[in-house]
Amino acid sequence: MSKTKLSILLPVLSVFATQLAGCNTPAPSKGDLMIKQGGPFIEAGIKWNEGNRLVKDGNKRIAEGRDTINEGKKIIAQGELQVKDGQNMIEQGKKLLEEGEMLYQTGRPQESAYPSYPAPQPAESIEVFPLSD
């Protein structure tokens, strides 16, 4: 490339690059514009910017709070399920206790809602090994 073309191209590229960089900067807020106007608008601009910051922070906290509430609802649902399972287990335990007490008092088993398993039968021959001292 010739030197003259390069000398023309560089300023054009630098202007283009400067404008691209300007696109990345955020537009000034209303508060910033008020502060730039000066005079009685400075205090109003400062308050505007502070209020805008508070609104953004508040919206962020609201979103975080909603997420926390949703997580809490899931934990509550899990807890309620555990309580229900625990209550069912307690009821089963009460029934078994009542059946055991009835068996103890009458000497005979009552019909149970739970499956019964046959009692183990004694073995025909049992080898006994003497304990050595």
Short mmCIF file of the N, C-alpha and C atoms (twelve columns), coordinates in Angstrom:
data_MODEL
# 
_entry.id   MODEL 
# 
loop_
_atom_site.group_PDB 
_atom_site.id 
_atom_site.type_symbol 
_atom_site.label_atom_id 
_atom_site.label_alt_id 
_atom_site.label_comp_id 
_atom_site.label_asym_id 
_atom_site.label_seq_id 
_atom_site.Cartn_x 
_atom_site.Cartn_y 
_atom_site.Cartn_z 
_atom_site.pdbx_PDB_model_num 
ATOM 1   N N  . MET A 1   0.850   -1.162  0.000  1 
ATOM 2   C CA . MET A 1   0.000   0.000   0.000  1 
ATOM 3   C C  . MET A 1   0.901   1.232   0.000  1 
ATOM 4   N N  . SER A 2   0.510   2.229   -0.724 1 
ATOM 5   C CA . SER A 2   1.348   3.425   -0.813 1 
ATOM 6   C C  . SER A 2   1.192   4.266   0.441  1 
ATOM 7   N N  . LYS A 3   2.156   5.131   0.640  1 
ATOM 8   C CA . LYS A 3   2.200   5.963   1.840  1 
ATOM 9   C C  . LYS A 3   1.031   6.944   1.884  1 
ATOM 10  N N  . THR A 4   0.604   7.470   0.754  1 
ATOM 11  C CA . THR A 4   -0.498  8.431   0.743  1 
ATOM 12  C C  . THR A 4   -1.829  7.754   1.081  1 
ATOM 13  N N  . LYS A 5   -2.023  6.545   0.557  1 
ATOM 14  C CA . LYS A 5   -3.256  5.835   0.879  1 
ATOM 15  C C  . LYS A 5   -3.303  5.504   2.366  1 
ATOM 16  N N  . LEU A 6   -2.140  5.135   2.901  1 
ATOM 17  C CA . LEU A 6   -2.067  4.802   4.315  1 
ATOM 18  C C  . LEU A 6   -2.320  6.032   5.180  1 
ATOM 19  N N  . SER A 7   -1.798  7.190   4.761  1 
ATOM 20  C CA . SER A 7   -1.997  8.417   5.538  1 
ATOM 21  C C  . SER A 7   -3.461  8.859   5.511  1 
ATOM 22  N N  . ILE A 8   -4.185  8.540   4.478  1 
ATOM 23  C CA . ILE A 8   -5.609  8.873   4.407  1 
ATOM 24  C C  . ILE A 8   -6.432  7.840   5.187  1 
ATOM 25  N N  . LEU A 9   -6.034  6.596   5.085  1 
ATOM 26  C CA . LEU A 9   -6.785  5.514   5.698  1 
ATOM 27  C C  . LEU A 9   -6.698  5.537   7.225  1 
ATOM 28  N N  . LEU A 10  -5.550  5.891   7.776  1 
ATOM 29  C CA . LEU A 10  -5.385  5.893   9.231  1 
ATOM 30  C C  . LEU A 10  -6.321  6.858   9.946  1 
ATOM 31  N N  . PRO A 11  -6.447  8.111   9.523  1 
ATOM 32  C CA . PRO A 11  -7.394  8.995   10.218 1 
ATOM 33  C C  . PRO A 11  -8.841  8.515   10.104 1 
ATOM 34  N N  . VAL A 12  -9.200  7.964   8.964  1 
ATOM 35  C CA . VAL A 12  -10.562 7.467   8.791  1 
ATOM 36  C C  . VAL A 12  -10.808 6.298   9.751  1 
ATOM 37  N N  . LEU A 13  -9.836  5.397   9.839  1 
ATOM 38  C CA . LEU A 13  -9.969  4.265   10.754 1 
ATOM 39  C C  . LEU A 13  -10.010 4.725   12.206 1 
ATOM 40  N N  . SER A 14  -9.222  5.739   12.547 1 
ATOM 41  C CA . SER A 14  -9.223  6.213   13.934 1 
ATOM 42  C C  . SER A 14  -10.566 6.854   14.287 1 
ATOM 43  N N  . VAL A 15  -11.175 7.588   13.352 1 
ATOM 44  C CA . VAL A 15  -12.492 8.173   13.597 1 
ATOM 45  C C  . VAL A 15  -13.524 7.054   13.756 1 
ATOM 46  N N  . PHE A 16  -13.438 6.055   12.897 1 
ATOM 47  C CA . PHE A 16  -14.359 4.924   12.973 1 
ATOM 48  C C  . PHE A 16  -14.198 4.187   14.306 1 
ATOM 49  N N  . ALA A 17  -12.958 3.971   14.728 1 
ATOM 50  C CA . ALA A 17  -12.700 3.286   15.998 1 
ATOM 51  C C  . ALA A 17  -13.200 4.117   17.172 1 
ATOM 52  N N  . THR A 18  -13.039 5.427   17.106 1 
ATOM 53  C CA . THR A 18  -13.510 6.304   18.177 1 
ATOM 54  C C  . THR A 18  -15.030 6.242   18.281 1 
ATOM 55  N N  . GLN A 19  -15.702 6.234   17.154 1 
ATOM 56  C CA . GLN A 19  -17.158 6.167   17.186 1 
ATOM 57  C C  . GLN A 19  -17.645 4.814   17.696 1 
ATOM 58  N N  . LEU A 20  -16.923 3.752   17.354 1 
ATOM 59  C CA . LEU A 20  -17.288 2.436   17.879 1 
ATOM 60  C C  . LEU A 20  -17.115 2.398   19.394 1 
ATOM 61  N N  . ALA A 21  -16.050 2.991   19.880 1 
ATOM 62  C CA . ALA A 21  -15.825 3.024   21.322 1 
ATOM 63  C C  . ALA A 21  -16.912 3.837   22.006 1 
ATOM 64  N N  . GLY A 22  -17.381 4.870   21.354 1 
ATOM 65  C CA . GLY A 22  -18.444 5.690   21.918 1 
ATOM 66  C C  . GLY A 22  -19.758 4.947   22.020 1 
ATOM 67  N N  . CYS A 23  -19.970 3.965   21.174 1 
ATOM 68  C CA . CYS A 23  -21.201 3.177   21.214 1 
ATOM 69  C C  . CYS A 23  -21.249 2.287   22.447 1 
ATOM 70  N N  . ASN A 24  -20.087 1.960   22.986 1 
ATOM 71  C CA . ASN A 24  -20.040 1.074   24.140 1 
ATOM 72  C C  . ASN A 24  -20.306 1.806   25.449 1 
ATOM 73  N N  . THR A 25  -20.196 3.112   25.465 1 
ATOM 74  C CA . THR A 25  -20.439 3.851   26.701 1 
ATOM 75  C C  . THR A 25  -21.937 4.048   26.868 1 
ATOM 76  N N  . PRO A 26  -22.429 3.917   28.096 1 
ATOM 77  C CA . PRO A 26  -23.870 4.085   28.302 1 
ATOM 78  C C  . PRO A 26  -24.284 5.546   28.117 1 
ATOM 79  N N  . ALA A 27  -25.501 5.729   27.699 1 
ATOM 80  C CA . ALA A 27  -26.035 7.082   27.538 1 
ATOM 81  C C  . ALA A 27  -26.169 7.718   28.919 1 
ATOM 82  N N  . PRO A 28  -25.955 9.019   29.020 1 
ATOM 83  C CA . PRO A 28  -26.087 9.666   30.330 1 
ATOM 84  C C  . PRO A 28  -27.533 9.589   30.823 1 
ATOM 85  N N  . SER A 29  -27.665 9.432   32.118 1 
ATOM 86  C CA . SER A 29  -29.004 9.361   32.701 1 
ATOM 87  C C  . SER A 29  -29.605 10.758  32.770 1 
ATOM 88  N N  . LYS A 30  -30.900 10.809  33.097 1 
ATOM 89  C CA . LYS A 30  -31.542 12.116  33.255 1 
ATOM 90  C C  . LYS A 30  -30.861 12.906  34.359 1 
ATOM 91  N N  . GLY A 31  -30.472 12.188  35.422 1 
ATOM 92  C CA . GLY A 31  -29.790 12.854  36.528 1 
ATOM 93  C C  . GLY A 31  -28.473 13.468  36.089 1 
ATOM 94  N N  . ASP A 32  -27.708 12.727  35.263 1 
ATOM 95  C CA . ASP A 32  -26.441 13.261  34.758 1 
ATOM 96  C C  . ASP A 32  -26.675 14.501  33.898 1 
ATOM 97  N N  . LEU A 33  -27.721 14.459  33.076 1 
ATOM 98  C CA . LEU A 33  -28.028 15.620  32.234 1 
ATOM 99  C C  . LEU A 33  -28.426 16.826  33.092 1 
ATOM 100 N N  . MET A 34  -29.165 16.573  34.165 1 
ATOM 101 C CA . MET A 34  -29.563 17.667  35.055 1 
ATOM 102 C C  . MET A 34  -28.335 18.273  35.738 1 
ATOM 103 N N  . ILE A 35  -27.411 17.404  36.162 1 
ATOM 104 C CA . ILE A 35  -26.203 17.894  36.832 1 
ATOM 105 C C  . ILE A 35  -25.383 18.743  35.866 1 
ATOM 106 N N  . LYS A 36  -25.306 18.333  34.599 1 
ATOM 107 C CA . LYS A 36  -24.548 19.090  33.599 1 
ATOM 108 C C  . LYS A 36  -25.152 20.475  33.369 1 
ATOM 109 N N  . GLN A 37  -26.476 20.593  33.539 1 
ATOM 110 C CA . GLN A 37  -27.116 21.893  33.331 1 
ATOM 111 C C  . GLN A 37  -26.709 22.877  34.416 1 
ATOM 112 N N  . GLY A 38  -26.351 22.342  35.589 1 
ATOM 113 C CA . GLY A 38  -25.875 23.197  36.670 1 
ATOM 114 C C  . GLY A 38  -26.998 23.922  37.380 1 
ATOM 115 N N  . GLY A 39  -26.604 24.850  38.235 1 
ATOM 116 C CA . GLY A 39  -27.552 25.664  38.979 1 
ATOM 117 C C  . GLY A 39  -28.453 24.845  39.876 1 
ATOM 118 N N  . PRO A 40  -29.748 25.154  39.865 1 
ATOM 119 C CA . PRO A 40  -30.681 24.458  40.752 1 
ATOM 120 C C  . PRO A 40  -30.918 22.994  40.346 1 
ATOM 121 N N  . PHE A 41  -30.463 22.636  39.164 1 
ATOM 122 C CA . PHE A 41  -30.689 21.271  38.683 1 
ATOM 123 C C  . PHE A 41  -29.693 20.264  39.266 1 
ATOM 124 N N  . ILE A 42  -28.589 20.754  39.842 1 
ATOM 125 C CA . ILE A 42  -27.558 19.846  40.361 1 
ATOM 126 C C  . ILE A 42  -28.133 18.960  41.464 1 
ATOM 127 N N  . GLU A 43  -28.785 19.573  42.443 1 
ATOM 128 C CA . GLU A 43  -29.335 18.798  43.562 1 
ATOM 129 C C  . GLU A 43  -30.403 17.820  43.068 1 
ATOM 130 N N  . ALA A 44  -31.241 18.282  42.135 1 
ATOM 131 C CA . ALA A 44  -32.276 17.403  41.587 1 
ATOM 132 C C  . ALA A 44  -31.639 16.238  40.827 1 
ATOM 133 N N  . GLY A 45  -30.563 16.502  40.100 1 
ATOM 134 C CA . GLY A 45  -29.868 15.447  39.357 1 
ATOM 135 C C  . GLY A 45  -29.238 14.424  40.281 1 
ATOM 136 N N  . ILE A 46  -28.651 14.907  41.392 1 
ATOM 137 C CA . ILE A 46  -28.045 13.994  42.371 1 
ATOM 138 C C  . ILE A 46  -29.121 13.093  42.971 1 
ATOM 139 N N  . LYS A 47  -30.249 13.699  43.347 1 
ATOM 140 C CA . LYS A 47  -31.345 12.905  43.920 1 
ATOM 141 C C  . LYS A 47  -31.895 11.920  42.889 1 
ATOM 142 N N  . TRP A 48  -31.981 12.358  41.655 1 
ATOM 143 C CA . TRP A 48  -32.482 11.486  40.594 1 
ATOM 144 C C  . TRP A 48  -31.575 10.258  40.456 1 
ATOM 145 N N  . ASN A 49  -30.267 10.492  40.390 1 
ATOM 146 C CA . ASN A 49  -29.320 9.384   40.256 1 
ATOM 147 C C  . ASN A 49  -29.393 8.443   41.457 1 
ATOM 148 N N  . GLU A 50  -29.477 9.008   42.665 1 
ATOM 149 C CA . GLU A 50  -29.570 8.186   43.872 1 
ATOM 150 C C  . GLU A 50  -30.865 7.368   43.861 1 
ATOM 151 N N  . GLY A 51  -31.962 7.998   43.474 1 
ATOM 152 C CA . GLY A 51  -33.236 7.278   43.387 1 
ATOM 153 C C  . GLY A 51  -33.189 6.170   42.350 1 
ATOM 154 N N  . ASN A 52  -32.564 6.445   41.226 1 
ATOM 155 C CA . ASN A 52  -32.437 5.443   40.172 1 
ATOM 156 C C  . ASN A 52  -31.620 4.244   40.667 1 
ATOM 157 N N  . ARG A 53  -30.546 4.518   41.421 1 
ATOM 158 C CA . ARG A 53  -29.716 3.446   41.974 1 
ATOM 159 C C  . ARG A 53  -30.526 2.612   42.966 1 
ATOM 160 N N  . LEU A 54  -31.308 3.300   43.814 1 
ATOM 161 C CA . LEU A 54  -32.131 2.589   44.791 1 
ATOM 162 C C  . LEU A 54  -33.181 1.704   44.115 1 
ATOM 163 N N  . VAL A 55  -33.771 2.201   43.030 1 
ATOM 164 C CA . VAL A 55  -34.763 1.412   42.294 1 
ATOM 165 C C  . VAL A 55  -34.116 0.150   41.715 1 
ATOM 166 N N  . LYS A 56  -32.931 0.298   41.123 1 
ATOM 167 C CA . LYS A 56  -32.234 -0.868  40.567 1 
ATOM 168 C C  . LYS A 56  -31.887 -1.867  41.660 1 
ATOM 169 N N  . ASP A 57  -31.350 -1.369  42.788 1 
ATOM 170 C CA . ASP A 57  -31.011 -2.256  43.906 1 
ATOM 171 C C  . ASP A 57  -32.266 -2.937  44.452 1 
ATOM 172 N N  . GLY A 58  -33.356 -2.183  44.562 1 
ATOM 173 C CA . GLY A 58  -34.605 -2.750  45.062 1 
ATOM 174 C C  . GLY A 58  -35.139 -3.845  44.155 1 
ATOM 175 N N  . ASN A 59  -35.095 -3.617  42.853 1 
ATOM 176 C CA . ASN A 59  -35.559 -4.640  41.907 1 
ATOM 177 C C  . ASN A 59  -34.702 -5.895  41.988 1 
ATOM 178 N N  . LYS A 60  -33.395 -5.701  42.183 1 
ATOM 179 C CA . LYS A 60  -32.491 -6.847  42.323 1 
ATOM 180 C C  . LYS A 60  -32.836 -7.638  43.583 1 
ATOM 181 N N  . ARG A 61  -33.085 -6.932  44.684 1 
ATOM 182 C CA . ARG A 61  -33.426 -7.616  45.937 1 
ATOM 183 C C  . ARG A 61  -34.776 -8.322  45.833 1 
ATOM 184 N N  . ILE A 62  -35.716 -7.712  45.135 1 
ATOM 185 C CA . ILE A 62  -37.025 -8.350  44.939 1 
ATOM 186 C C  . ILE A 62  -36.846 -9.670  44.195 1 
ATOM 187 N N  . ALA A 63  -36.024 -9.659  43.135 1 
ATOM 188 C CA . ALA A 63  -35.780 -10.889 42.370 1 
ATOM 189 C C  . ALA A 63  -35.106 -11.942 43.246 1 
ATOM 190 N N  . GLU A 64  -34.119 -11.525 44.044 1 
ATOM 191 C CA . GLU A 64  -33.446 -12.463 44.946 1 
ATOM 192 C C  . GLU A 64  -34.430 -13.007 45.982 1 
ATOM 193 N N  . GLY A 65  -35.299 -12.139 46.489 1 
ATOM 194 C CA . GLY A 65  -36.294 -12.568 47.468 1 
ATOM 195 C C  . GLY A 65  -37.270 -13.572 46.887 1 
ATOM 196 N N  . ARG A 66  -37.684 -13.354 45.657 1 
ATOM 197 C CA . ARG A 66  -38.601 -14.305 45.007 1 
ATOM 198 C C  . ARG A 66  -37.926 -15.661 44.823 1 
ATOM 199 N N  . ASP A 67  -36.635 -15.634 44.445 1 
ATOM 200 C CA . ASP A 67  -35.902 -16.894 44.322 1 
ATOM 201 C C  . ASP A 67  -35.826 -17.603 45.669 1 
ATOM 202 N N  . THR A 68  -35.570 -16.835 46.729 1 
ATOM 203 C CA . THR A 68  -35.489 -17.414 48.070 1 
ATOM 204 C C  . THR A 68  -36.838 -17.993 48.485 1 
ATOM 205 N N  . ILE A 69  -37.913 -17.288 48.173 1 
ATOM 206 C CA . ILE A 69  -39.260 -17.780 48.498 1 
ATOM 207 C C  . ILE A 69  -39.525 -19.096 47.772 1 
ATOM 208 N N  . ASN A 70  -39.160 -19.171 46.493 1 
ATOM 209 C CA . ASN A 70  -39.373 -20.409 45.733 1 
ATOM 210 C C  . ASN A 70  -38.571 -21.558 46.328 1 
ATOM 211 N N  . GLU A 71  -37.321 -21.282 46.724 1 
ATOM 212 C CA . GLU A 71  -36.511 -22.318 47.371 1 
ATOM 213 C C  . GLU A 71  -37.153 -22.724 48.693 1 
ATOM 214 N N  . GLY A 72  -37.663 -21.742 49.436 1 
ATOM 215 C CA . GLY A 72  -38.320 -22.032 50.707 1 
ATOM 216 C C  . GLY A 72  -39.566 -22.880 50.521 1 
ATOM 217 N N  . LYS A 73  -40.333 -22.610 49.478 1 
ATOM 218 C CA . LYS A 73  -41.536 -23.412 49.207 1 
ATOM 219 C C  . LYS A 73  -41.164 -24.864 48.930 1 
ATOM 220 N N  . LYS A 74  -40.062 -25.067 48.206 1 
ATOM 221 C CA . LYS A 74  -39.618 -26.435 47.929 1 
ATOM 222 C C  . LYS A 74  -39.214 -27.132 49.224 1 
ATOM 223 N N  . ILE A 75  -38.499 -26.420 50.086 1 
ATOM 224 C CA . ILE A 75  -38.067 -26.996 51.362 1 
ATOM 225 C C  . ILE A 75  -39.277 -27.303 52.237 1 
ATOM 226 N N  . ILE A 76  -40.258 -26.408 52.248 1 
ATOM 227 C CA . ILE A 76  -41.482 -26.635 53.031 1 
ATOM 228 C C  . ILE A 76  -42.209 -27.878 52.515 1 
ATOM 229 N N  . ALA A 77  -42.309 -28.025 51.199 1 
ATOM 230 C CA . ALA A 77  -42.983 -29.200 50.624 1 
ATOM 231 C C  . ALA A 77  -42.260 -30.486 51.027 1 
ATOM 232 N N  . GLN A 78  -40.932 -30.451 51.011 1 
ATOM 233 C CA . GLN A 78  -40.167 -31.627 51.437 1 
ATOM 234 C C  . GLN A 78  -40.417 -31.919 52.911 1 
ATOM 235 N N  . GLY A 79  -40.461 -30.868 53.723 1 
ATOM 236 C CA . GLY A 79  -40.720 -31.046 55.150 1 
ATOM 237 C C  . GLY A 79  -42.101 -31.617 55.408 1 
ATOM 238 N N  . GLU A 80  -43.102 -31.133 54.688 1 
ATOM 239 C CA . GLU A 80  -44.465 -31.650 54.852 1 
ATOM 240 C C  . GLU A 80  -44.539 -33.126 54.474 1 
ATOM 241 N N  . LEU A 81  -43.812 -33.503 53.424 1 
ATOM 242 C CA . LEU A 81  -43.783 -34.904 53.018 1 
ATOM 243 C C  . LEU A 81  -43.124 -35.765 54.100 1 
ATOM 244 N N  . GLN A 82  -42.043 -35.256 54.689 1 
ATOM 245 C CA . GLN A 82  -41.378 -35.997 55.758 1 
ATOM 246 C C  . GLN A 82  -42.295 -36.141 56.973 1 
ATOM 247 N N  . VAL A 83  -43.026 -35.083 57.305 1 
ATOM 248 C CA . VAL A 83  -43.961 -35.148 58.436 1 
ATOM 249 C C  . VAL A 83  -45.033 -36.201 58.160 1 
ATOM 250 N N  . LYS A 84  -45.570 -36.209 56.952 1 
ATOM 251 C CA . LYS A 84  -46.606 -37.185 56.593 1 
ATOM 252 C C  . LYS A 84  -46.056 -38.611 56.686 1 
ATOM 253 N N  . ASP A 85  -44.856 -38.823 56.155 1 
ATOM 254 C CA . ASP A 85  -44.237 -40.148 56.243 1 
ATOM 255 C C  . ASP A 85  -44.003 -40.541 57.697 1 
ATOM 256 N N  . GLY A 86  -43.544 -39.597 58.493 1 
ATOM 257 C CA . GLY A 86  -43.310 -39.874 59.911 1 
ATOM 258 C C  . GLY A 86  -44.590 -40.221 60.643 1 
ATOM 259 N N  . GLN A 87  -45.670 -39.503 60.359 1 
ATOM 260 C CA . GLN A 87  -46.957 -39.793 60.999 1 
ATOM 261 C C  . GLN A 87  -47.465 -41.180 60.603 1 
ATOM 262 N N  . ASN A 88  -47.271 -41.552 59.338 1 
ATOM 263 C CA . ASN A 88  -47.666 -42.899 58.901 1 
ATOM 264 C C  . ASN A 88  -46.863 -43.961 59.644 1 
ATOM 265 N N  . MET A 89  -45.574 -43.709 59.814 1 
ATOM 266 C CA . MET A 89  -44.737 -44.669 60.540 1 
ATOM 267 C C  . MET A 89  -45.166 -44.777 62.001 1 
ATOM 268 N N  . ILE A 90  -45.532 -43.658 62.603 1 
ATOM 269 C CA . ILE A 90  -46.004 -43.673 63.993 1 
ATOM 270 C C  . ILE A 90  -47.289 -44.487 64.100 1 
ATOM 271 N N  . GLU A 91  -48.208 -44.301 63.160 1 
ATOM 272 C CA . GLU A 91  -49.460 -45.065 63.168 1 
ATOM 273 C C  . GLU A 91  -49.184 -46.562 63.027 1 
ATOM 274 N N  . GLN A 92  -48.277 -46.909 62.138 1 
ATOM 275 C CA . GLN A 92  -47.922 -48.320 61.984 1 
ATOM 276 C C  . GLN A 92  -47.322 -48.861 63.279 1 
ATOM 277 N N  . GLY A 93  -46.477 -48.059 63.914 1 
ATOM 278 C CA . GLY A 93  -45.879 -48.476 65.181 1 
ATOM 279 C C  . GLY A 93  -46.925 -48.665 66.265 1 
ATOM 280 N N  . LYS A 94  -47.929 -47.776 66.313 1 
ATOM 281 C CA . LYS A 94  -49.009 -47.914 67.301 1 
ATOM 282 C C  . LYS A 94  -49.781 -49.211 67.079 1 
ATOM 283 N N  . LYS A 95  -50.081 -49.519 65.813 1 
ATOM 284 C CA . LYS A 95  -50.810 -50.750 65.509 1 
ATOM 285 C C  . LYS A 95  -50.004 -51.973 65.930 1 
ATOM 286 N N  . LEU A 96  -48.714 -51.945 65.633 1 
ATOM 287 C CA . LEU A 96  -47.873 -53.075 66.025 1 
ATOM 288 C C  . LEU A 96  -47.797 -53.208 67.540 1 
ATOM 289 N N  . LEU A 97  -47.723 -52.086 68.240 1 
ATOM 290 C CA . LEU A 97  -47.677 -52.109 69.701 1 
ATOM 291 C C  . LEU A 97  -48.972 -52.684 70.264 1 
ATOM 292 N N  . GLU A 98  -50.112 -52.246 69.721 1 
ATOM 293 C CA . GLU A 98  -51.406 -52.768 70.173 1 
ATOM 294 C C  . GLU A 98  -51.501 -54.269 69.923 1 
ATOM 295 N N  . GLU A 99  -51.036 -54.717 68.772 1 
ATOM 296 C CA . GLU A 99  -51.062 -56.143 68.468 1 
ATOM 297 C C  . GLU A 99  -50.170 -56.915 69.433 1 
ATOM 298 N N  . GLY A 100 -49.019 -56.359 69.740 1 
ATOM 299 C CA . GLY A 100 -48.109 -57.020 70.674 1 
ATOM 300 C C  . GLY A 100 -48.698 -57.102 72.068 1 
ATOM 301 N N  . GLU A 101 -49.346 -56.022 72.500 1 
ATOM 302 C CA . GLU A 101 -49.982 -56.036 73.823 1 
ATOM 303 C C  . GLU A 101 -51.124 -57.044 73.866 1 
ATOM 304 N N  . MET A 102 -51.895 -57.111 72.790 1 
ATOM 305 C CA . MET A 102 -53.007 -58.053 72.722 1 
ATOM 306 C C  . MET A 102 -52.481 -59.483 72.763 1 
ATOM 307 N N  . LEU A 103 -51.423 -59.741 72.046 1 
ATOM 308 C CA . LEU A 103 -50.817 -61.067 72.031 1 
ATOM 309 C C  . LEU A 103 -50.309 -61.426 73.418 1 
ATOM 310 N N  . TYR A 104 -49.707 -60.477 74.085 1 
ATOM 311 C CA . TYR A 104 -49.173 -60.721 75.428 1 
ATOM 312 C C  . TYR A 104 -50.308 -61.009 76.415 1 
ATOM 313 N N  . GLN A 105 -51.411 -60.264 76.302 1 
ATOM 314 C CA . GLN A 105 -52.524 -60.431 77.239 1 
ATOM 315 C C  . GLN A 105 -53.303 -61.722 76.985 1 
ATOM 316 N N  . THR A 106 -53.526 -62.046 75.747 1 
ATOM 317 C CA . THR A 106 -54.357 -63.210 75.433 1 
ATOM 318 C C  . THR A 106 -53.547 -64.466 75.201 1 
ATOM 319 N N  . GLY A 107 -52.311 -64.314 74.899 1 
ATOM 320 C CA . GLY A 107 -51.481 -65.476 74.621 1 
ATOM 321 C C  . GLY A 107 -51.671 -66.024 73.226 1 
ATOM 322 N N  . ARG A 108 -52.444 -65.348 72.407 1 
ATOM 323 C CA . ARG A 108 -52.631 -65.806 71.034 1 
ATOM 324 C C  . ARG A 108 -52.557 -64.601 70.088 1 
ATOM 325 N N  . PRO A 109 -52.058 -64.813 68.904 1 
ATOM 326 C CA . PRO A 109 -51.913 -63.698 67.956 1 
ATOM 327 C C  . PRO A 109 -53.258 -63.254 67.391 1 
ATOM 328 N N  . GLN A 110 -53.366 -62.000 67.116 1 
ATOM 329 C CA . GLN A 110 -54.545 -61.428 66.472 1 
ATOM 330 C C  . GLN A 110 -54.241 -61.273 64.981 1 
ATOM 331 N N  . GLU A 111 -55.308 -61.119 64.201 1 
ATOM 332 C CA . GLU A 111 -55.082 -60.872 62.786 1 
ATOM 333 C C  . GLU A 111 -54.400 -59.523 62.630 1 
ATOM 334 N N  . SER A 112 -53.423 -59.504 61.781 1 
ATOM 335 C CA . SER A 112 -52.637 -58.289 61.610 1 
ATOM 336 C C  . SER A 112 -52.804 -57.756 60.195 1 
ATOM 337 N N  . ALA A 113 -52.660 -56.461 60.079 1 
ATOM 338 C CA . ALA A 113 -52.689 -55.839 58.763 1 
ATOM 339 C C  . ALA A 113 -51.349 -56.035 58.065 1 
ATOM 340 N N  . TYR A 114 -50.386 -56.524 58.819 1 
ATOM 341 C CA . TYR A 114 -49.045 -56.706 58.286 1 
ATOM 342 C C  . TYR A 114 -48.817 -58.181 58.002 1 
ATOM 343 N N  . PRO A 115 -48.012 -58.493 57.023 1 
ATOM 344 C CA . PRO A 115 -47.770 -59.898 56.702 1 
ATOM 345 C C  . PRO A 115 -47.036 -60.585 57.849 1 
ATOM 346 N N  . SER A 116 -47.441 -61.811 58.111 1 
ATOM 347 C CA . SER A 116 -46.749 -62.559 59.155 1 
ATOM 348 C C  . SER A 116 -45.824 -63.559 58.491 1 
ATOM 349 N N  . TYR A 117 -44.739 -63.794 59.120 1 
ATOM 350 C CA . TYR A 117 -43.749 -64.720 58.610 1 
ATOM 351 C C  . TYR A 117 -43.744 -65.952 59.506 1 
ATOM 352 N N  . PRO A 118 -43.533 -67.118 58.936 1 
ATOM 353 C CA . PRO A 118 -43.536 -68.326 59.765 1 
ATOM 354 C C  . PRO A 118 -42.392 -68.286 60.770 1 
ATOM 355 N N  . ALA A 119 -42.661 -68.852 61.931 1 
ATOM 356 C CA . ALA A 119 -41.635 -68.890 62.966 1 
ATOM 357 C C  . ALA A 119 -40.533 -69.838 62.525 1 
ATOM 358 N N  . PRO A 120 -39.317 -69.546 62.878 1 
ATOM 359 C CA . PRO A 120 -38.223 -70.433 62.490 1 
ATOM 360 C C  . PRO A 120 -38.370 -71.790 63.178 1 
ATOM 361 N N  . GLN A 121 -38.116 -72.839 62.455 1 
ATOM 362 C CA . GLN A 121 -38.210 -74.202 62.972 1 
ATOM 363 C C  . GLN A 121 -36.851 -74.625 63.525 1 
ATOM 364 N N  . PRO A 122 -36.870 -75.400 64.609 1 
ATOM 365 C CA . PRO A 122 -35.587 -75.844 65.149 1 
ATOM 366 C C  . PRO A 122 -34.912 -76.821 64.189 1 
ATOM 367 N N  . ALA A 123 -33.616 -76.775 64.183 1 
ATOM 368 C CA . ALA A 123 -32.852 -77.674 63.325 1 
ATOM 369 C C  . ALA A 123 -32.911 -79.086 63.892 1 
ATOM 370 N N  . GLU A 124 -32.769 -80.089 63.031 1 
ATOM 371 C CA . GLU A 124 -32.862 -81.476 63.484 1 
ATOM 372 C C  . GLU A 124 -31.694 -81.844 64.381 1 
ATOM 373 N N  . SER A 125 -30.543 -81.418 64.000 1 
ATOM 374 C CA . SER A 125 -29.396 -81.706 64.858 1 
ATOM 375 C C  . SER A 125 -28.524 -80.462 64.936 1 
ATOM 376 N N  . ILE A 126 -28.139 -80.150 66.116 1 
ATOM 377 C CA . ILE A 126 -27.305 -78.973 66.335 1 
ATOM 378 C C  . ILE A 126 -25.986 -79.454 66.922 1 
ATOM 379 N N  . GLU A 127 -24.921 -79.050 66.318 1 
ATOM 380 C CA . GLU A 127 -23.610 -79.402 66.855 1 
ATOM 381 C C  . GLU A 127 -23.204 -78.336 67.852 1 
ATOM 382 N N  . VAL A 128 -22.804 -78.776 68.997 1 
ATOM 383 C CA . VAL A 128 -22.366 -77.857 70.037 1 
ATOM 384 C C  . VAL A 128 -20.876 -78.066 70.229 1 
ATOM 385 N N  . PHE A 129 -20.143 -76.993 70.132 1 
ATOM 386 C CA . PHE A 129 -18.700 -77.068 70.332 1 
ATOM 387 C C  . PHE A 129 -18.373 -76.525 71.708 1 
ATOM 388 N N  . PRO A 130 -17.591 -77.249 72.488 1 
ATOM 389 C CA . PRO A 130 -17.236 -76.748 73.817 1 
ATOM 390 C C  . PRO A 130 -16.321 -75.538 73.698 1 
ATOM 391 N N  . LEU A 131 -16.503 -74.608 74.599 1 
ATOM 392 C CA . LEU A 131 -15.656 -73.425 74.629 1 
ATOM 393 C C  . LEU A 131 -14.342 -73.784 75.297 1 
ATOM 394 N N  . SER A 132 -13.276 -73.385 74.709 1 
ATOM 395 C CA . SER A 132 -11.973 -73.667 75.325 1 
ATOM 396 C C  . SER A 132 -11.499 -72.440 76.074 1 
ATOM 397 N N  . ASP A 133 -10.870 -72.685 77.218 1 
ATOM 398 C CA . ASP A 133 -10.367 -71.574 78.038 1 
ATOM 399 C C  . ASP A 133 -9.012  -71.128 77.598 1 
# 
